[in-house]
């Protein structure tokens, strides 16, 4: 796991956006795994800016979102499908038929989840998976105690997540309690993973993610089992890391996987 700490949120967001741009330049037909939530809003703004400046195109790419609320149609303003259209897709050149989200409006959510997992297996693997981080350590909507081997499925949100996300709903508006989410094993099957977390309210989950023991109680810790994860943080989110000085000194060579280090050394 490579952990990068930036002085502020803007620096962290810019670094995450650069990684996405670099991925698409290197492989225009990338399959991207996308996330929603407050943290991602600034990242999508940065990517829209890069697109408008001609630095990146999404015309050859495909995307799979992590999750969707059950019971909301794609037209519902609080659905993640609507969020993605409003905050990202309608501003860039993603082909309309190349962006996938779970079907939260299905009357058979488990079947819809299975179909989504099958789509990922058929059209994937995901080359670069973007993740935010829940305060309780969730990734996607894999809440504490989710199986680390889980695949895409219907799940119930915890009170902690419902409270955290209530800020997106108007007073009196009904808030879905269930979602379809990629599972933890689904997420881990991406080739590369980039997690962005900013703000002090994420500090405890970040400390578990980077330095805690692997545990289903902190689902994000499953990322320790993946060989190509980059965690991008601002200083407040990194506040509780015991080795924060070490991460601040990252020089970009420490996290290549053992095989490529071996190859590089042999060739030198
Ligand atoms: C959203 C998602 C969630 C969020 C997480 C953080 O698609 O999968 O895991 O990334 O809840 O949300 P924010 O950024 O709003 O704190």
mmCIF file of C-alpha atoms and ligand atoms in Angstrom:
data_model
loop_
_atom_site.group_PDB
_atom_site.id
_atom_site.type_symbol
_atom_site.label_atom_id
_atom_site.label_comp_id
_atom_site.label_asym_id
_atom_site.label_seq_id
_atom_site.Cartn_x
_atom_site.Cartn_y
_atom_site.Cartn_z
ATOM 1 C CA UNK A 1 0.000 0.000 0.000
ATOM 2 C CA UNK A 2 1.319 3.385 -0.950
ATOM 3 C CA UNK A 3 0.173 6.223 1.318
ATOM 4 C CA UNK A 4 0.557 9.805 0.125
ATOM 5 C CA UNK A 5 -0.119 12.736 2.433
ATOM 6 C CA UNK A 6 -0.812 16.185 1.000
ATOM 7 C CA UNK A 7 -0.915 19.418 3.006
ATOM 8 C CA UNK A 8 -4.518 20.115 2.046
ATOM 9 C CA UNK A 9 -7.584 18.760 0.321
ATOM 10 C CA UNK A 10 -6.871 20.579 -2.938
ATOM 11 C CA UNK A 11 -3.469 18.901 -3.230
ATOM 12 C CA UNK A 12 -4.935 15.472 -2.505
ATOM 13 C CA UNK A 13 -7.708 15.935 -5.067
ATOM 14 C CA UNK A 14 -5.245 17.171 -7.719
ATOM 15 C CA UNK A 15 -3.044 14.109 -7.157
ATOM 16 C CA UNK A 16 -6.009 11.755 -7.512
ATOM 17 C CA UNK A 17 -7.159 13.527 -10.685
ATOM 18 C CA UNK A 18 -3.634 13.274 -12.146
ATOM 19 C CA UNK A 19 -3.631 9.536 -11.524
ATOM 20 C CA UNK A 20 -6.919 9.121 -13.410
ATOM 21 C CA UNK A 21 -5.685 11.287 -16.302
ATOM 22 C CA UNK A 22 -2.429 9.296 -16.470
ATOM 23 C CA UNK A 23 -4.374 6.023 -16.549
ATOM 24 C CA UNK A 24 -6.525 7.183 -19.479
ATOM 25 C CA UNK A 25 -3.575 8.565 -21.404
ATOM 26 C CA UNK A 26 -1.710 5.323 -21.022
ATOM 27 C CA UNK A 27 -4.752 3.178 -21.760
ATOM 28 C CA UNK A 28 -7.606 5.125 -23.425
ATOM 29 C CA UNK A 29 -9.857 2.066 -23.305
ATOM 30 C CA UNK A 30 -9.573 1.719 -19.545
ATOM 31 C CA UNK A 31 -12.355 0.310 -17.437
ATOM 32 C CA UNK A 32 -12.790 2.692 -14.510
ATOM 33 C CA UNK A 33 -14.483 1.892 -11.221
ATOM 34 C CA UNK A 34 -16.198 5.040 -9.953
ATOM 35 C CA UNK A 35 -17.524 6.231 -6.606
ATOM 36 C CA UNK A 36 -19.968 8.905 -5.461
ATOM 37 C CA UNK A 37 -20.189 10.895 -2.208
ATOM 38 C CA UNK A 38 -18.936 14.276 -1.124
ATOM 39 C CA UNK A 39 -15.220 13.504 -1.492
ATOM 40 C CA UNK A 40 -15.604 12.583 -5.150
ATOM 41 C CA UNK A 41 -17.346 15.834 -6.106
ATOM 42 C CA UNK A 42 -14.071 17.776 -6.185
ATOM 43 C CA UNK A 43 -12.349 14.960 -8.068
ATOM 44 C CA UNK A 44 -14.995 15.002 -10.794
ATOM 45 C CA UNK A 45 -14.698 18.795 -11.003
ATOM 46 C CA UNK A 46 -10.940 18.422 -11.513
ATOM 47 C CA UNK A 47 -11.457 15.768 -14.199
ATOM 48 C CA UNK A 48 -14.023 17.933 -16.006
ATOM 49 C CA UNK A 49 -11.438 20.740 -15.956
ATOM 50 C CA UNK A 50 -8.784 18.435 -17.419
ATOM 51 C CA UNK A 51 -11.240 17.314 -20.123
ATOM 52 C CA UNK A 52 -12.093 20.910 -21.049
ATOM 53 C CA UNK A 53 -8.409 21.751 -21.333
ATOM 54 C CA UNK A 54 -7.985 18.823 -23.730
ATOM 55 C CA UNK A 55 -5.769 16.880 -21.326
ATOM 56 C CA UNK A 56 -7.957 13.772 -21.191
ATOM 57 C CA UNK A 57 -10.740 12.011 -23.045
ATOM 58 C CA UNK A 58 -13.150 9.346 -21.825
ATOM 59 C CA UNK A 59 -14.437 8.394 -25.287
ATOM 60 C CA UNK A 60 -12.768 4.974 -25.268
ATOM 61 C CA UNK A 61 -13.375 4.238 -21.601
ATOM 62 C CA UNK A 62 -16.027 2.284 -19.761
ATOM 63 C CA UNK A 63 -17.095 2.719 -16.142
ATOM 64 C CA UNK A 64 -18.718 0.763 -13.345
ATOM 65 C CA UNK A 65 -19.987 2.562 -10.263
ATOM 66 C CA UNK A 66 -19.576 0.990 -6.867
ATOM 67 C CA UNK A 67 -23.116 1.215 -5.628
ATOM 68 C CA UNK A 68 -26.672 2.467 -5.941
ATOM 69 C CA UNK A 69 -29.561 2.946 -3.514
ATOM 70 C CA UNK A 70 -32.339 0.390 -3.688
ATOM 71 C CA UNK A 71 -35.721 1.894 -4.499
ATOM 72 C CA UNK A 72 -34.522 4.926 -6.456
ATOM 73 C CA UNK A 73 -34.889 5.187 -10.221
ATOM 74 C CA UNK A 74 -31.975 6.635 -12.225
ATOM 75 C CA UNK A 75 -34.012 9.852 -12.640
ATOM 76 C CA UNK A 76 -34.413 10.337 -8.888
ATOM 77 C CA UNK A 77 -32.301 13.328 -7.824
ATOM 78 C CA UNK A 78 -30.800 11.363 -4.907
ATOM 79 C CA UNK A 79 -29.882 8.311 -6.964
ATOM 80 C CA UNK A 80 -26.234 7.748 -7.687
ATOM 81 C CA UNK A 81 -27.105 7.446 -11.386
ATOM 82 C CA UNK A 82 -28.415 11.001 -11.254
ATOM 83 C CA UNK A 83 -25.391 12.165 -9.240
ATOM 84 C CA UNK A 84 -23.036 10.725 -11.861
ATOM 85 C CA UNK A 85 -24.885 12.353 -14.751
ATOM 86 C CA UNK A 86 -25.092 15.731 -13.036
ATOM 87 C CA UNK A 87 -21.604 15.852 -11.590
ATOM 88 C CA UNK A 88 -19.589 14.070 -14.239
ATOM 89 C CA UNK A 89 -20.939 12.185 -17.257
ATOM 90 C CA UNK A 90 -22.890 15.024 -18.862
ATOM 91 C CA UNK A 91 -19.785 17.235 -18.793
ATOM 92 C CA UNK A 92 -17.344 14.848 -20.475
ATOM 93 C CA UNK A 93 -17.275 12.569 -23.524
ATOM 94 C CA UNK A 94 -18.074 9.180 -21.965
ATOM 95 C CA UNK A 95 -20.246 7.266 -24.481
ATOM 96 C CA UNK A 96 -23.751 6.977 -22.963
ATOM 97 C CA UNK A 97 -23.775 3.187 -23.213
ATOM 98 C CA UNK A 98 -20.392 2.773 -21.528
ATOM 99 C CA UNK A 99 -21.329 3.856 -18.006
ATOM 100 C CA UNK A 100 -22.785 1.219 -15.713
ATOM 101 C CA UNK A 101 -24.464 1.423 -12.313
ATOM 102 C CA UNK A 102 -26.370 -1.249 -10.384
ATOM 103 C CA UNK A 103 -30.121 -1.218 -11.089
ATOM 104 C CA UNK A 104 -31.456 0.103 -7.792
ATOM 105 C CA UNK A 105 -34.978 0.342 -9.179
ATOM 106 C CA UNK A 106 -35.224 -3.396 -9.829
ATOM 107 C CA UNK A 107 -37.974 -5.251 -7.972
ATOM 108 C CA UNK A 108 -35.430 -8.052 -7.516
ATOM 109 C CA UNK A 109 -32.342 -6.393 -6.068
ATOM 110 C CA UNK A 110 -30.416 -9.635 -5.510
ATOM 111 C CA UNK A 111 -30.900 -10.609 -9.163
ATOM 112 C CA UNK A 112 -29.896 -7.088 -10.244
ATOM 113 C CA UNK A 113 -26.767 -7.361 -8.092
ATOM 114 C CA UNK A 114 -25.889 -10.722 -9.659
ATOM 115 C CA UNK A 115 -26.378 -9.285 -13.147
ATOM 116 C CA UNK A 116 -24.105 -6.362 -12.291
ATOM 117 C CA UNK A 117 -21.366 -8.649 -11.012
ATOM 118 C CA UNK A 118 -21.709 -10.664 -14.238
ATOM 119 C CA UNK A 119 -21.324 -7.455 -16.295
ATOM 120 C CA UNK A 120 -18.117 -6.610 -14.419
ATOM 121 C CA UNK A 121 -16.758 -10.108 -15.010
ATOM 122 C CA UNK A 122 -17.699 -9.944 -18.708
ATOM 123 C CA UNK A 123 -16.416 -6.445 -19.461
ATOM 124 C CA UNK A 124 -13.719 -6.088 -16.812
ATOM 125 C CA UNK A 125 -11.445 -6.374 -15.096
ATOM 126 C CA UNK A 126 -11.614 -2.854 -13.764
ATOM 127 C CA UNK A 127 -8.258 -1.217 -14.486
ATOM 128 C CA UNK A 128 -8.490 1.572 -11.920
ATOM 129 C CA UNK A 129 -10.998 1.545 -9.075
ATOM 130 C CA UNK A 130 -11.659 4.854 -7.285
ATOM 131 C CA UNK A 131 -12.793 4.650 -3.680
ATOM 132 C CA UNK A 132 -13.934 7.054 -1.005
ATOM 133 C CA UNK A 133 -13.926 5.966 2.630
ATOM 134 C CA UNK A 134 -16.804 5.829 5.107
ATOM 135 C CA UNK A 135 -16.230 7.101 8.643
ATOM 136 C CA UNK A 136 -16.912 3.559 9.821
ATOM 137 C CA UNK A 137 -14.415 2.159 7.341
ATOM 138 C CA UNK A 138 -16.860 1.140 4.627
ATOM 139 C CA UNK A 139 -15.766 0.962 1.008
ATOM 140 C CA UNK A 140 -18.586 0.976 -1.500
ATOM 141 C CA UNK A 141 -21.454 0.149 0.833
ATOM 142 C CA UNK A 142 -19.610 -2.741 2.448
ATOM 143 C CA UNK A 143 -20.443 -1.937 6.023
ATOM 144 C CA UNK A 144 -18.615 -3.294 9.096
ATOM 145 C CA UNK A 145 -18.934 -7.086 9.327
ATOM 146 C CA UNK A 146 -19.275 -7.515 5.533
ATOM 147 C CA UNK A 147 -17.546 -10.640 4.327
ATOM 148 C CA UNK A 148 -14.105 -9.880 2.982
ATOM 149 C CA UNK A 149 -14.978 -12.381 0.226
ATOM 150 C CA UNK A 150 -18.269 -10.670 -0.691
ATOM 151 C CA UNK A 151 -19.331 -10.022 -4.269
ATOM 152 C CA UNK A 152 -21.937 -7.568 -5.577
ATOM 153 C CA UNK A 153 -25.107 -7.878 -3.512
ATOM 154 C CA UNK A 154 -27.993 -6.097 -1.829
ATOM 155 C CA UNK A 155 -27.139 -4.816 1.645
ATOM 156 C CA UNK A 156 -28.540 -2.774 4.514
ATOM 157 C CA UNK A 157 -26.844 0.470 5.536
ATOM 158 C CA UNK A 158 -25.784 1.047 9.127
ATOM 159 C CA UNK A 159 -27.188 3.873 11.287
ATOM 160 C CA UNK A 160 -23.733 5.530 11.128
ATOM 161 C CA UNK A 161 -23.821 5.665 7.306
ATOM 162 C CA UNK A 162 -27.457 6.748 7.218
ATOM 163 C CA UNK A 163 -26.604 9.615 9.558
ATOM 164 C CA UNK A 164 -23.484 10.592 7.576
ATOM 165 C CA UNK A 165 -25.443 10.592 4.290
ATOM 166 C CA UNK A 166 -28.544 12.316 5.637
ATOM 167 C CA UNK A 167 -26.840 15.602 4.733
ATOM 168 C CA UNK A 168 -27.608 14.885 1.066
ATOM 169 C CA UNK A 169 -31.362 14.544 1.713
ATOM 170 C CA UNK A 170 -33.820 17.364 2.331
ATOM 171 C CA UNK A 171 -35.689 17.474 5.628
ATOM 172 C CA UNK A 172 -38.610 15.047 5.451
ATOM 173 C CA UNK A 173 -37.325 13.409 2.259
ATOM 174 C CA UNK A 174 -37.244 9.623 2.558
ATOM 175 C CA UNK A 175 -33.736 8.161 2.646
ATOM 176 C CA UNK A 176 -33.149 4.632 1.335
ATOM 177 C CA UNK A 177 -31.916 2.164 3.932
ATOM 178 C CA UNK A 178 -30.617 -0.454 1.465
ATOM 179 C CA UNK A 179 -28.247 -0.440 -1.484
ATOM 180 C CA UNK A 180 -26.677 -2.660 -4.091
ATOM 181 C CA UNK A 181 -22.923 -2.566 -3.710
ATOM 182 C CA UNK A 182 -19.923 -4.192 -5.311
ATOM 183 C CA UNK A 183 -18.563 -6.646 -2.765
ATOM 184 C CA UNK A 184 -15.143 -6.447 -1.160
ATOM 185 C CA UNK A 185 -13.809 -9.272 -3.345
ATOM 186 C CA UNK A 186 -15.284 -7.502 -6.391
ATOM 187 C CA UNK A 187 -13.364 -4.360 -5.448
ATOM 188 C CA UNK A 188 -10.187 -6.348 -4.817
ATOM 189 C CA UNK A 189 -10.351 -7.815 -8.309
ATOM 190 C CA UNK A 190 -9.551 -4.406 -9.824
ATOM 191 C CA UNK A 191 -6.025 -4.164 -11.229
ATOM 192 C CA UNK A 192 -5.279 -0.962 -9.350
ATOM 193 C CA UNK A 193 -7.100 0.874 -6.568
ATOM 194 C CA UNK A 194 -6.957 4.534 -5.623
ATOM 195 C CA UNK A 195 -8.616 5.640 -2.393
ATOM 196 C CA UNK A 196 -9.127 9.329 -1.630
ATOM 197 C CA UNK A 197 -9.948 10.440 1.919
ATOM 198 C CA UNK A 198 -9.917 13.982 3.251
ATOM 199 C CA UNK A 199 -10.902 15.630 6.502
ATOM 200 C CA UNK A 200 -10.462 14.780 10.172
ATOM 201 C CA UNK A 201 -13.731 12.833 10.310
ATOM 202 C CA UNK A 202 -11.984 10.109 8.271
ATOM 203 C CA UNK A 203 -8.855 9.957 10.460
ATOM 204 C CA UNK A 204 -9.888 6.933 12.536
ATOM 205 C CA UNK A 205 -10.889 4.899 9.472
ATOM 206 C CA UNK A 206 -7.670 5.929 7.694
ATOM 207 C CA UNK A 207 -5.574 4.763 10.653
ATOM 208 C CA UNK A 208 -7.318 1.381 10.534
ATOM 209 C CA UNK A 209 -7.007 1.160 6.757
ATOM 210 C CA UNK A 210 -3.268 1.810 6.679
ATOM 211 C CA UNK A 211 -2.029 0.548 10.035
ATOM 212 C CA UNK A 212 -4.776 -1.573 11.585
ATOM 213 C CA UNK A 213 -5.179 -5.337 11.512
ATOM 214 C CA UNK A 214 -7.223 -6.810 8.650
ATOM 215 C CA UNK A 215 -10.747 -7.170 9.957
ATOM 216 C CA UNK A 216 -14.276 -7.362 8.583
ATOM 217 C CA UNK A 217 -15.166 -4.814 11.254
ATOM 218 C CA UNK A 218 -13.130 -2.239 9.281
ATOM 219 C CA UNK A 219 -13.896 -3.313 5.697
ATOM 220 C CA UNK A 220 -11.317 -0.898 4.244
ATOM 221 C CA UNK A 221 -8.533 -2.977 5.820
ATOM 222 C CA UNK A 222 -9.173 -5.638 3.151
ATOM 223 C CA UNK A 223 -7.271 -3.307 0.807
ATOM 224 C CA UNK A 224 -4.081 -4.372 2.605
ATOM 225 C CA UNK A 225 -4.484 -7.672 0.740
ATOM 226 C CA UNK A 226 -4.253 -5.981 -2.687
ATOM 227 C CA UNK A 227 -0.846 -5.409 -4.242
ATOM 228 C CA UNK A 228 -1.543 -2.080 -6.000
ATOM 229 C CA UNK A 229 -3.373 0.354 -3.740
ATOM 230 C CA UNK A 230 -2.630 4.064 -3.430
ATOM 231 C CA UNK A 231 -4.171 5.961 -0.516
ATOM 232 C CA UNK A 232 -4.292 9.722 -1.058
ATOM 233 C CA UNK A 233 -4.871 11.823 2.049
ATOM 234 C CA UNK A 234 -4.823 15.371 3.291
ATOM 235 C CA UNK A 235 -3.148 16.161 6.630
ATOM 236 C CA UNK A 236 -6.369 16.083 8.714
ATOM 237 C CA UNK A 237 -7.263 12.602 7.415
ATOM 238 C CA UNK A 238 -3.695 11.423 8.138
ATOM 239 C CA UNK A 239 -3.753 12.815 11.691
ATOM 240 C CA UNK A 240 -3.947 9.471 13.524
ATOM 241 C CA UNK A 241 -1.321 7.588 11.491
ATOM 242 C CA UNK A 242 1.565 6.440 13.655
ATOM 243 C CA UNK A 243 4.046 6.443 10.769
ATOM 244 C CA UNK A 244 2.850 9.660 9.151
ATOM 245 C CA UNK A 245 6.392 11.067 8.869
ATOM 246 C CA UNK A 246 7.426 8.003 6.917
ATOM 247 C CA UNK A 247 4.523 8.412 4.469
ATOM 248 C CA UNK A 248 5.252 12.123 4.046
ATOM 249 C CA UNK A 249 8.716 11.167 2.796
ATOM 250 C CA UNK A 250 7.356 8.861 0.061
ATOM 251 C CA UNK A 251 9.699 9.180 -2.892
ATOM 252 C CA UNK A 252 7.648 7.147 -5.308
ATOM 253 C CA UNK A 253 9.875 4.071 -5.409
ATOM 254 C CA UNK A 254 8.821 2.229 -2.317
ATOM 255 C CA UNK A 255 5.683 0.474 -3.431
ATOM 256 C CA UNK A 256 6.437 -1.288 -6.672
ATOM 257 C CA UNK A 257 5.466 -4.918 -6.288
ATOM 258 C CA UNK A 258 8.282 -7.390 -5.522
ATOM 259 C CA UNK A 259 8.227 -8.860 -9.037
ATOM 260 C CA UNK A 260 8.837 -5.568 -10.813
ATOM 261 C CA UNK A 261 11.491 -4.576 -8.265
ATOM 262 C CA UNK A 262 13.234 -7.853 -9.078
ATOM 263 C CA UNK A 263 13.045 -7.181 -12.807
ATOM 264 C CA UNK A 264 14.343 -3.635 -12.394
ATOM 265 C CA UNK A 265 17.279 -4.777 -10.297
ATOM 266 C CA UNK A 266 18.195 -7.522 -12.721
ATOM 267 C CA UNK A 267 18.135 -5.099 -15.599
ATOM 268 C CA UNK A 268 20.267 -2.481 -13.810
HETATM 269 C C1 LIG B 1 -20.076 6.063 -2.639
HETATM 270 C C2 LIG B 1 -19.447 5.075 -1.771
HETATM 271 C C3 LIG B 1 -19.113 5.379 -0.358
HETATM 272 C C4 LIG B 1 -18.445 6.736 -0.137
HETATM 273 C C5 LIG B 1 -18.186 6.963 1.334
HETATM 274 C C6 LIG B 1 -17.556 8.308 1.602
HETATM 275 O O1 LIG B 1 -20.254 5.535 -3.951
HETATM 276 O O2 LIG B 1 -19.230 4.005 -2.226
HETATM 277 O O3 LIG B 1 -18.257 4.361 0.119
HETATM 278 O O4 LIG B 1 -17.244 6.791 -0.863
HETATM 279 O O5 LIG B 1 -19.402 6.873 2.035
HETATM 280 O O6 LIG B 1 -18.492 9.305 1.324
HETATM 281 P P1 LIG B 1 -18.123 10.847 1.464
HETATM 282 O O7 LIG B 1 -17.127 11.149 0.420
HETATM 283 O O8 LIG B 1 -19.444 11.557 1.213
HETATM 284 O O9 LIG B 1 -17.610 11.044 2.835
#
